[in-house]
Tab-separated table of C-alpha atoms in Angstrom:
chain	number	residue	atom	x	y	z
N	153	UNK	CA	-66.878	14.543	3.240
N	154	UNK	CA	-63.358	13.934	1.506
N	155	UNK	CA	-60.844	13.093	4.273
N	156	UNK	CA	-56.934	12.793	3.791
N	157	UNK	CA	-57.272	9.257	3.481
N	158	UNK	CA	-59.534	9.532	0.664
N	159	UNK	CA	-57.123	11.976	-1.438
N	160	UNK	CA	-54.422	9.128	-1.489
N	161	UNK	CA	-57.375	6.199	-1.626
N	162	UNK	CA	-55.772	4.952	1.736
N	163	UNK	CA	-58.026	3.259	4.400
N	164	UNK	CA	-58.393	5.440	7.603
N	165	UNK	CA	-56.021	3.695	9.471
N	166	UNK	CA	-52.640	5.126	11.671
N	167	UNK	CA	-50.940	2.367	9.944
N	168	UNK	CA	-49.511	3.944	6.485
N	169	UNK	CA	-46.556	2.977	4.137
N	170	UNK	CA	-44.717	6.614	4.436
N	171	UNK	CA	-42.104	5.868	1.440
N	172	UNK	CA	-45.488	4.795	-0.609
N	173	UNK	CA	-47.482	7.910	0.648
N	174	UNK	CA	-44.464	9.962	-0.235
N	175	UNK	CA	-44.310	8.507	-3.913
N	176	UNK	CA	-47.933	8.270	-4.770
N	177	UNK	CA	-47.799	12.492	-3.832
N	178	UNK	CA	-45.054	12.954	-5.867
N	179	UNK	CA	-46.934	11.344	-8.950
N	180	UNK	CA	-50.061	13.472	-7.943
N	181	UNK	CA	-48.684	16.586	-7.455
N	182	UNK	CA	-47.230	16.320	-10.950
N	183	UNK	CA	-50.964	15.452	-12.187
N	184	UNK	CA	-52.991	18.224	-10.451
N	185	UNK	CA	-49.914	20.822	-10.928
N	186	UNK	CA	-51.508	24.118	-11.972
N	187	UNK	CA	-48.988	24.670	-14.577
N	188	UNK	CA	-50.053	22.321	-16.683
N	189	UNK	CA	-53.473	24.201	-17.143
N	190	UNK	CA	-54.266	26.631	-20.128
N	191	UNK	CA	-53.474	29.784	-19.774
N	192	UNK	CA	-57.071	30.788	-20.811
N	193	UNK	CA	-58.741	28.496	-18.391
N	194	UNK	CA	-59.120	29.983	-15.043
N	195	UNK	CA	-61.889	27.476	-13.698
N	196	UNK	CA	-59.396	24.622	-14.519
N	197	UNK	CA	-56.446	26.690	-12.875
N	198	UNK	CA	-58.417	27.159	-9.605
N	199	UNK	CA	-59.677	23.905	-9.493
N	200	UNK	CA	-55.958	22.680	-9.865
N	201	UNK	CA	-54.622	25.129	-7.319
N	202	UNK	CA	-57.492	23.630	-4.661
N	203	UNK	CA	-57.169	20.055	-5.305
N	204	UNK	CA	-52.697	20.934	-4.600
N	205	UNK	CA	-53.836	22.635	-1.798
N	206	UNK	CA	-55.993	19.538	-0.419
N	207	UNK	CA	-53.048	17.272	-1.322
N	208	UNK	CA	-50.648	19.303	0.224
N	209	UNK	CA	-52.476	19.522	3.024
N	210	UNK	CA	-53.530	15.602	3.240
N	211	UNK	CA	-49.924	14.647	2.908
N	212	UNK	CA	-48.316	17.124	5.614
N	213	UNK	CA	-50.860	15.491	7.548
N	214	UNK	CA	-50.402	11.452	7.453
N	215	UNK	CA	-46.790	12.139	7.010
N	216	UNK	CA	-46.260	12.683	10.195
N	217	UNK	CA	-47.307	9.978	12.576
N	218	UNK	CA	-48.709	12.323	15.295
N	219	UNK	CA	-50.443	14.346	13.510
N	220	UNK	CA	-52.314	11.343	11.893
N	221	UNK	CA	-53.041	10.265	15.099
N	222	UNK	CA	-54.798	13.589	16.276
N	223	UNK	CA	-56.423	13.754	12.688
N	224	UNK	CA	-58.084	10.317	13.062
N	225	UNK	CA	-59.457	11.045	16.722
N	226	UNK	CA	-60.915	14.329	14.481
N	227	UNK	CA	-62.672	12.549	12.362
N	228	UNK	CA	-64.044	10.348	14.855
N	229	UNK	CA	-65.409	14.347	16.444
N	230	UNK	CA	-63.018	15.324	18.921
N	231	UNK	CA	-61.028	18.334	17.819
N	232	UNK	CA	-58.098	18.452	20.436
N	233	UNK	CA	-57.176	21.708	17.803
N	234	UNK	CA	-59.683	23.675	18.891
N	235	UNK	CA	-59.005	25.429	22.806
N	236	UNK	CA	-62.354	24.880	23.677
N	237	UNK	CA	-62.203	20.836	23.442
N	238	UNK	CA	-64.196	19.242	25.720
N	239	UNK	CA	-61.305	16.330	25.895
N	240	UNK	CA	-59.185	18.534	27.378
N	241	UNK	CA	-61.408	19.686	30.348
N	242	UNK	CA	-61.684	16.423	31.035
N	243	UNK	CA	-58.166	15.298	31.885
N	244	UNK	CA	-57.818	12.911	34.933
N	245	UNK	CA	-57.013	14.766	37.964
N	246	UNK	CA	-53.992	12.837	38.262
N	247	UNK	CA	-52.381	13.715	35.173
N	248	UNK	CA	-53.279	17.127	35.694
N	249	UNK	CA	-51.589	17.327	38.768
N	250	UNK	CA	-48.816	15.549	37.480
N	251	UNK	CA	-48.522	18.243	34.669
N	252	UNK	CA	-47.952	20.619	37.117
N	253	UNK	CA	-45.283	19.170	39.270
N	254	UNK	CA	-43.677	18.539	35.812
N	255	UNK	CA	-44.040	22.201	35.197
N	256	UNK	CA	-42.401	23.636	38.133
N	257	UNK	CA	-39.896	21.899	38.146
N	258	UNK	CA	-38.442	22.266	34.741
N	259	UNK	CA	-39.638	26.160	35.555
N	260	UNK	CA	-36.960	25.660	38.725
N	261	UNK	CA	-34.593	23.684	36.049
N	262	UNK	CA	-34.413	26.815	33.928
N	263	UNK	CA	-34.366	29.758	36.707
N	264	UNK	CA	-31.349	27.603	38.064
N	265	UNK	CA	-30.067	27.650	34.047
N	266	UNK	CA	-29.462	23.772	34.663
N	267	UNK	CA	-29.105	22.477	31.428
N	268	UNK	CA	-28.418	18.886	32.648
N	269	UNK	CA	-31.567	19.133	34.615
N	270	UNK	CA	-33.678	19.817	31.998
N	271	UNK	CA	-31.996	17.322	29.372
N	272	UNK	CA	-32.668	14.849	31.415
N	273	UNK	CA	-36.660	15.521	32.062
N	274	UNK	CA	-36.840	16.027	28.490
N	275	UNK	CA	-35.655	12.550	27.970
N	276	UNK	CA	-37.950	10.885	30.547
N	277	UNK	CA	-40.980	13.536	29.058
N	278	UNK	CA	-40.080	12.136	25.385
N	279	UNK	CA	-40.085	8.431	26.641
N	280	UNK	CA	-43.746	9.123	27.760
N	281	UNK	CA	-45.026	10.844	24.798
N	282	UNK	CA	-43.644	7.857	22.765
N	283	UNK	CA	-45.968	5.651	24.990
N	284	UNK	CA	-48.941	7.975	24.824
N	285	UNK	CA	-48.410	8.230	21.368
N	286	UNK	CA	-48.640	4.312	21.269
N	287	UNK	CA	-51.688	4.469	23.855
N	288	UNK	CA	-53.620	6.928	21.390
N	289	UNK	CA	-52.575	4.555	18.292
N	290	UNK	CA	-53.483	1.500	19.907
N	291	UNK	CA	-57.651	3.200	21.340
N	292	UNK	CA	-57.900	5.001	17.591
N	293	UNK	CA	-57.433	0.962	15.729
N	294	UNK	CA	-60.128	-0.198	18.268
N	295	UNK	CA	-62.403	2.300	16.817
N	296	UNK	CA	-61.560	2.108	12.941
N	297	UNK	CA	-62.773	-1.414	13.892
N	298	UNK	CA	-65.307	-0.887	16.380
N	299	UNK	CA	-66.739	2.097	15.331
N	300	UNK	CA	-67.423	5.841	17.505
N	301	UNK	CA	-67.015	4.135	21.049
N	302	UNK	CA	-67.284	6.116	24.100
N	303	UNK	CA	-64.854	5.082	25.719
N	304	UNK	CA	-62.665	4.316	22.540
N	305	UNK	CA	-62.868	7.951	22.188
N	306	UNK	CA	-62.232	9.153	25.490
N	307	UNK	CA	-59.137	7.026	25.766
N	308	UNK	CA	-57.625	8.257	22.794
N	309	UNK	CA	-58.313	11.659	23.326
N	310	UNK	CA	-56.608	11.605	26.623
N	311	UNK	CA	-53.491	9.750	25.543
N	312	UNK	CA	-53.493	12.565	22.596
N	313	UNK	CA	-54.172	15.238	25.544
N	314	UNK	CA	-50.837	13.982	26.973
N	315	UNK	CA	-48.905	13.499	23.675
N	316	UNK	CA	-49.903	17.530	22.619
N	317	UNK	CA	-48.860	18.286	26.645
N	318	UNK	CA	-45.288	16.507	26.659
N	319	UNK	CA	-44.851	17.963	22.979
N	320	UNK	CA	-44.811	21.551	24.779
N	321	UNK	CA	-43.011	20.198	27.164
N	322	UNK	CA	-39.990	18.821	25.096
N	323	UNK	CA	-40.831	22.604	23.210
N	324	UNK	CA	-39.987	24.671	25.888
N	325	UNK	CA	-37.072	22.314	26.911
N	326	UNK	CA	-35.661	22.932	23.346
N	327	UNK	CA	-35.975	26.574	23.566
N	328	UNK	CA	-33.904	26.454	26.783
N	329	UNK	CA	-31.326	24.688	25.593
N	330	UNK	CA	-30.901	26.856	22.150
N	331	UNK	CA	-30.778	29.853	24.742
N	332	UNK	CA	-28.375	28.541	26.683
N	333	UNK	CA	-26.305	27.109	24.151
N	334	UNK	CA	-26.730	30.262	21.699
């Protein structure tokens, strides 16, 4: 199978050159470009329009330094995407609980309409995704190395689990404070 690594002939890796990634695309977008098929050659124009639509799709992807994080943990099978994800069921109890406290009380933050409040969770909430984020980064290089390690595996798919969580988080905080400040 082609991954998004392949389409730019990068190495999986979370480590990638983003002003080279953004240059090489703009070179292959002008080569693949369905406008510069023949009219009369419809094959050619839909193979052009899929391979832009891969490329598209591959750079939107590694672009974005999250999103290549939960990519890599899919190609190494866990698809946090999907709602069914084992990973997710399997949260520590901890964090779960955790999740909830956080919950209710940026839930009291907003029935209170404290904006202040909920600035300020957001802030501690975007500190922690930036270490689960670095968690994640840090289990997925073990197993570009290491290979499909249980526990490689398991701990990035919770430190994604928490980076997809406080995402929502910082979400609904950022909701909030465009309706209060709208």
């Amino acid at each position: 199978m082609r991954t998004h690594f392949d389409v730019f002939g990068l190495p999986r890796s979370h480590a990638v050159d983003v002003p080279a990634l953004e240059k090489q695309y703009r070179e292959l977008s002008l080569q693949l470009h369905p406008d510069r098929v023949g009219p009369g050659d419809a094959k050619a124009r839909l193979a052009a329009v899929e391979g832009t639509t891969a490329l598209n799709e591959a750079f939107k992807t590694l672009k974005d330094p999250v999103r290549r994080a939960f990519y890599l943990l899919k190609l190494h099978g866990v698809d946090l995407d999907r709602e069914d994800a084992g990973a997710q069921k399997d949260m520590p109890l901890e964090f779960l609980e955790e999740v909830m406290e956080l919950r209710e009380a940026l839930d009291e933050a907003i029935a209170a309409r404290d904006l202040p409040r909920a600035q300020g969770m957001a802030k501690d909430v975007a500190g922690r995704k930036a270490a689960a984020l670095q968690e994640a980064v840090a289990a997925l290089g073990t197993l570009e190395g290491a290979g499909d390690s249980p526990d490689g595996v398991r701990k990035a798919s919770h430190a994604l689990g928490r980076v997809r969580y406080f995402t929502r988080f910082l979400e609904q905080v950022d909701a909030f404070e465009e309706e209060v400040l709208a």
